[in-house]
């Protein structure tokens, strides 16, 4: 029974941090955003201590950075692919939560396709873009259906590079029932 309680507390903790991250992205003055985002990075369990930071969150796109640290590297001395996948999921989740309250939906499952051709030996920049019309379609679908599918691509690049890799995600999102 204790394990179940701890799991629920952990889930609530993660949700509260994500909600606060989204709120801070929307309401924090531009001058303070990097410092607050850095501080919140240390509270995010799945990206704890990686240096992952959301650098920009607009209406149609969101950008993030995964720094090149030896603790973020695999045995090939490149940023670990699993870290990039987690960062990509966080980017898309944060983007959706910015447009629709996190307590109304949840990612039930996902499929990923990572197309990696570059050597990840420098800081990585992640970018996800979505048109306002596509986001409106997602929200309307979630209001009408209990489960919807959402596909998006996170582009992964390095500073001063014209090339990019991609992380294609197909998310199965469920609508959460609110207690009346």
PDB file of N, CA and C in Angstrom, residues 8 31 35 51 64 95-96 112 123 132 160:
ATOM      1  N   UNK A   8       1.402   7.842  -6.189  1.00  0.00           N
ATOM      2  CA  UNK A   8       0.432   8.912  -6.379  1.00  0.00           C
ATOM      3  C   UNK A   8       1.017  10.262  -5.978  1.00  0.00           C
ATOM      4  N   UNK A  31      13.120  38.964 -18.478  1.00  0.00           N
ATOM      5  CA  UNK A  31      14.436  39.050 -17.836  1.00  0.00           C
ATOM      6  C   UNK A  31      14.653  37.921 -16.824  1.00  0.00           C
ATOM      7  N   UNK A  35      16.441  32.330 -15.437  1.00  0.00           N
ATOM      8  CA  UNK A  35      16.786  31.925 -14.067  1.00  0.00           C
ATOM      9  C   UNK A  35      15.703  31.030 -13.473  1.00  0.00           C
ATOM     10  N   UNK A  51      20.094  20.027 -17.108  1.00  0.00           N
ATOM     11  CA  UNK A  51      20.258  21.365 -17.663  1.00  0.00           C
ATOM     12  C   UNK A  51      19.200  21.692 -18.697  1.00  0.00           C
ATOM     13  N   UNK A  64      13.427  24.651 -26.765  1.00  0.00           N
ATOM     14  CA  UNK A  64      14.107  24.199 -25.554  1.00  0.00           C
ATOM     15  C   UNK A  64      15.562  23.891 -25.887  1.00  0.00           C
ATOM     16  N   UNK A  95       3.749  22.433 -24.392  1.00  0.00           N
ATOM     17  CA  UNK A  95       3.048  23.199 -25.423  1.00  0.00           C
ATOM     18  C   UNK A  95       1.532  22.974 -25.338  1.00  0.00           C
ATOM     19  N   UNK A  96       1.122  21.716 -25.228  1.00  0.00           N
ATOM     20  CA  UNK A  96      -0.313  21.419 -25.144  1.00  0.00           C
ATOM     21  C   UNK A  96      -0.889  22.017 -23.855  1.00  0.00           C
ATOM     22  N   UNK A 112       7.260   6.638 -30.906  1.00  0.00           N
ATOM     23  CA  UNK A 112       8.298   7.581 -31.300  1.00  0.00           C
ATOM     24  C   UNK A 112       9.076   7.055 -32.494  1.00  0.00           C
ATOM     25  N   UNK A 123      25.545  21.479 -27.528  1.00  0.00           N
ATOM     26  CA  UNK A 123      24.197  21.750 -27.020  1.00  0.00           C
ATOM     27  C   UNK A 123      23.175  21.498 -28.123  1.00  0.00           C
ATOM     28  N   UNK A 132      -2.222  27.220 -35.047  1.00  0.00           N
ATOM     29  CA  UNK A 132      -3.347  27.488 -34.146  1.00  0.00           C
ATOM     30  C   UNK A 132      -4.556  26.621 -34.528  1.00  0.00           C
ATOM     31  N   UNK A 160      24.614  26.991 -35.018  1.00  0.00           N
ATOM     32  CA  UNK A 160      25.395  27.215 -36.238  1.00  0.00           C
ATOM     33  C   UNK A 160      25.372  26.024 -37.193  1.00  0.00           C
TER      34      UNK A 160
END
